[in-house]
Each structure stands twice: as structure tokens, then as C-alpha cells.
Tab-separated table of C-alpha atoms in Angstrom:
chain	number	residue	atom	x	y	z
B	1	UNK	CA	-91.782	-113.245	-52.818
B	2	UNK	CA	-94.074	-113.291	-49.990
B	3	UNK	CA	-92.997	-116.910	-48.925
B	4	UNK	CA	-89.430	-115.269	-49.067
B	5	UNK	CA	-90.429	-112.085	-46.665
B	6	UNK	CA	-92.094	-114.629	-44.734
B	7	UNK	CA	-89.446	-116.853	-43.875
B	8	UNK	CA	-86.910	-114.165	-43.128
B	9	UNK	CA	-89.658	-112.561	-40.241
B	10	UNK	CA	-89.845	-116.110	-39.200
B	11	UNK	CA	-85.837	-117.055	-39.106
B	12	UNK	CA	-85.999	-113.549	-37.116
B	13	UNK	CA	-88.341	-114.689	-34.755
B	14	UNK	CA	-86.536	-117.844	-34.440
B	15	UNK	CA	-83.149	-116.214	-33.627
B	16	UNK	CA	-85.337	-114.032	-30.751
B	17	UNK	CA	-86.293	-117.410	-29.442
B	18	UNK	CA	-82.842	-119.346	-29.129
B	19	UNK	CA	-81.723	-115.772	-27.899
B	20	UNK	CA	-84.419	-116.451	-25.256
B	21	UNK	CA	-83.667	-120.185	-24.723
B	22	UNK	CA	-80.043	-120.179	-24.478
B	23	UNK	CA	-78.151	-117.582	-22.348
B	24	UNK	CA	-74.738	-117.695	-24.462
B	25	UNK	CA	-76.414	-115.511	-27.213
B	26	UNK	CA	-77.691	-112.065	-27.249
B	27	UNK	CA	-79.714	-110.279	-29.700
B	28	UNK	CA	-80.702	-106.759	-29.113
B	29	UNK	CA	-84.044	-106.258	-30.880
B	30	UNK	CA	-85.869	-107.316	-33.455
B	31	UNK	CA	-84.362	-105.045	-35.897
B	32	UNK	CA	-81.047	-106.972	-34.897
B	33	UNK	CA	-82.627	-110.427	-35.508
B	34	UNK	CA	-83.616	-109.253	-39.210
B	35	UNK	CA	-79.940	-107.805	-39.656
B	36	UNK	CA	-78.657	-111.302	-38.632
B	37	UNK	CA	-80.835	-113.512	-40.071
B	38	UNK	CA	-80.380	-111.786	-43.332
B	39	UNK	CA	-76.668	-112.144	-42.740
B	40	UNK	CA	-76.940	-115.892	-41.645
B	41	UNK	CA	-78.630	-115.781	-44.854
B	42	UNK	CA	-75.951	-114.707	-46.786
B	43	UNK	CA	-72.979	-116.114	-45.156
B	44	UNK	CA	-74.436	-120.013	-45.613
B	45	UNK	CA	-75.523	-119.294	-48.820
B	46	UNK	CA	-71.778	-117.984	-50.222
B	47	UNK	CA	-69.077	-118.407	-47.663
B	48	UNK	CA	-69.814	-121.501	-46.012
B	49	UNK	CA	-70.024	-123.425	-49.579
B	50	UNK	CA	-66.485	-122.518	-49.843
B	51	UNK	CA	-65.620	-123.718	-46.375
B	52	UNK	CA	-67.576	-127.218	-47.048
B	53	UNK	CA	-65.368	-127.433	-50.756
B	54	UNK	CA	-62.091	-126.660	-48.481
B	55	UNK	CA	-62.831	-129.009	-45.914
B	56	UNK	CA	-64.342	-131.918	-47.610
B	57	UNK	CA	-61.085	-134.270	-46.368
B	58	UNK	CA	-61.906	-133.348	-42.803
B	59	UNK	CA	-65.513	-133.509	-43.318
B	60	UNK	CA	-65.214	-136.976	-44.853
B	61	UNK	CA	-62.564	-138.129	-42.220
B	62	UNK	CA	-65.401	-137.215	-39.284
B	63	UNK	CA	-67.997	-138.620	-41.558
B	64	UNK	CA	-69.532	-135.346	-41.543
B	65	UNK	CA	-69.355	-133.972	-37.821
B	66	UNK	CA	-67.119	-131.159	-39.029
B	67	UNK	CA	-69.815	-129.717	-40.593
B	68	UNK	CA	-71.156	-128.538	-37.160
B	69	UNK	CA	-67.641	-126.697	-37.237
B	70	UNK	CA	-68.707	-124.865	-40.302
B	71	UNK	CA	-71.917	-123.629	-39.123
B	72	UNK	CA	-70.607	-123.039	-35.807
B	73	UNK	CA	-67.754	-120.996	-37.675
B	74	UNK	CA	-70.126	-119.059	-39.708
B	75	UNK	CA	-72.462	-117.979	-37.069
B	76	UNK	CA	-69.553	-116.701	-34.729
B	77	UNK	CA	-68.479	-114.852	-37.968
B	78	UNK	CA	-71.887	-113.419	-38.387
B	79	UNK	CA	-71.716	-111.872	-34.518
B	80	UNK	CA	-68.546	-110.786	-35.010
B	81	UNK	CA	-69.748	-108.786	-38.058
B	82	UNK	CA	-72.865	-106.993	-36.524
B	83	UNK	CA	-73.095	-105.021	-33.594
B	84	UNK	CA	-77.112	-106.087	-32.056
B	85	UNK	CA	-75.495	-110.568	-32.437
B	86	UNK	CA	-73.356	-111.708	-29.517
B	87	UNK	CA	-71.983	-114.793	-29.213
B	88	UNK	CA	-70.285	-115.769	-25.726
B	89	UNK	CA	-67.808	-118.372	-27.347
B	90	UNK	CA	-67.242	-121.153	-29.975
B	91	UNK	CA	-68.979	-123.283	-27.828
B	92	UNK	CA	-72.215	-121.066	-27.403
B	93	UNK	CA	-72.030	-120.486	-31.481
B	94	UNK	CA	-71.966	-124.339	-31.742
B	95	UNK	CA	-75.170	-124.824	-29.572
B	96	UNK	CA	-77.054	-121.966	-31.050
B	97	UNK	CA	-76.171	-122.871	-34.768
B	98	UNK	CA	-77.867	-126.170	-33.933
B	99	UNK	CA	-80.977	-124.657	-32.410
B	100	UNK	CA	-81.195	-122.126	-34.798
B	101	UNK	CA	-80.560	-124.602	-37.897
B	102	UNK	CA	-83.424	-126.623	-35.826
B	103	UNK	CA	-85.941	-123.841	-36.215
B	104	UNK	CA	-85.202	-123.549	-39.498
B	105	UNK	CA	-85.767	-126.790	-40.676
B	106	UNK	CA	-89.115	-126.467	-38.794
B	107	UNK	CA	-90.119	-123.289	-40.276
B	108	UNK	CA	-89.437	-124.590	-43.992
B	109	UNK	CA	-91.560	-127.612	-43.263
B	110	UNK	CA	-94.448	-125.188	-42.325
B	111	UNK	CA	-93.644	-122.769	-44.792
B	112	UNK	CA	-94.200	-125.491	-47.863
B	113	UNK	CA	-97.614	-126.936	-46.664
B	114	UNK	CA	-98.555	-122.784	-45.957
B	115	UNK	CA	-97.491	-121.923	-49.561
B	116	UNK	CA	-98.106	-125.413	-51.441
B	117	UNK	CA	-98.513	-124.789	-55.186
B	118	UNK	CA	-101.002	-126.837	-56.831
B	119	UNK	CA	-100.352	-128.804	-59.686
């Protein structure tokens, strides 16, 4: 549970920072960040299955680019959904997905060496 809470602070943090880094995205707050990393969250972890399942002949035509597409899609849909997330364009939602998917990746690695269990 507390490797859970942790993470979602962190993804938080980690949306403040691409926020920071890349001008095309806005995020008003921290309180915003948690909203929309909780809805990034939710969105990749039961919409964007769905989109993968109905794309998989595009996805396997572009050996697997179109999945930037997807996430791209899903973050846009996320700022369109909640007020403190803007997103200037497709474009911008492309850039920041990667960033943010970027961050994420790091904060997992550092999350499983923080919270190793031992055998």
C-alpha cells in the first residue's frame, strides 16, 4: 500500500516536472497533478487496453510506433477530462506522454530496489 501511495506522489511530481520542462502542458497545482496522475492511472490501465486490442493491425503494420498514438490519445483524453491538465495539441500530448512515460519507467526502477522484498 505504501509503495502504491508512493508512486502516485511520485507520478505527481513527475507530471509537475514535464509541466516544468515542456511549455505545451500546464498543470495547475499539485492537487491537479494527483487528479491527473490518478486519471493517467486509470485511463492506461482500462481504456487504452481496448485501444491497443482495436488497433493491433495498425500497431503491427508500424511495427509498434502507433502505440505512441495511443498514449498520446489517452493523455489528450485525460486533459480534456479535468479542468487543472492542459494540453496545447496532439503534438504537445505526444511529447509529454513520452516524457512522462520516461519518468515513470524511472520511478518504478527506484521504487523496486526502495521496496525490495526479501526472499
Amino acid at each position: 500500500m505504501l509503495k502504491l501511495l508512493a508512486r502516485w506522489f511520485l507520478l505527481a511530481a513527475a507530471l509537475l516536472l514535464v509541466a516544468s520542462l515542456y511549455p505545451g502542458l500546464e498543470v495547475r497545482g499539485f492537487g491537479a497533478a494527483l487528479m491527473a496522475a490518478l486519471m493517467l492511472g486509470l485511463l492506461n490501465a482500462v481504456v487504452r487496453p481496448l485501444l491497443v486490442v482495436l488497433t493491433l493491425p495498425v500497431t503491427v503494420v508500424t511495427l509498434g510506433l502507433f502505440l505512441f498514438v495511443i498514449n498520446a490519445a489517452v493523455f489528450q483524453f485525460a486533459a480534456w477530462m479535468l479542468d487543472g491538465l492542459q494540453v496545447a495539441g496532439f503534438g504537445a500530448a505526444l511529447i509529454t506522454s513520452l516524457l512522462y512515460s520516461l519518468c515513470g519507467m524511472v520511478i518504478d526502477s527506484a521504487l523496486q530496489r526502495l521496496f525490495r522484498e526479501e526472499d
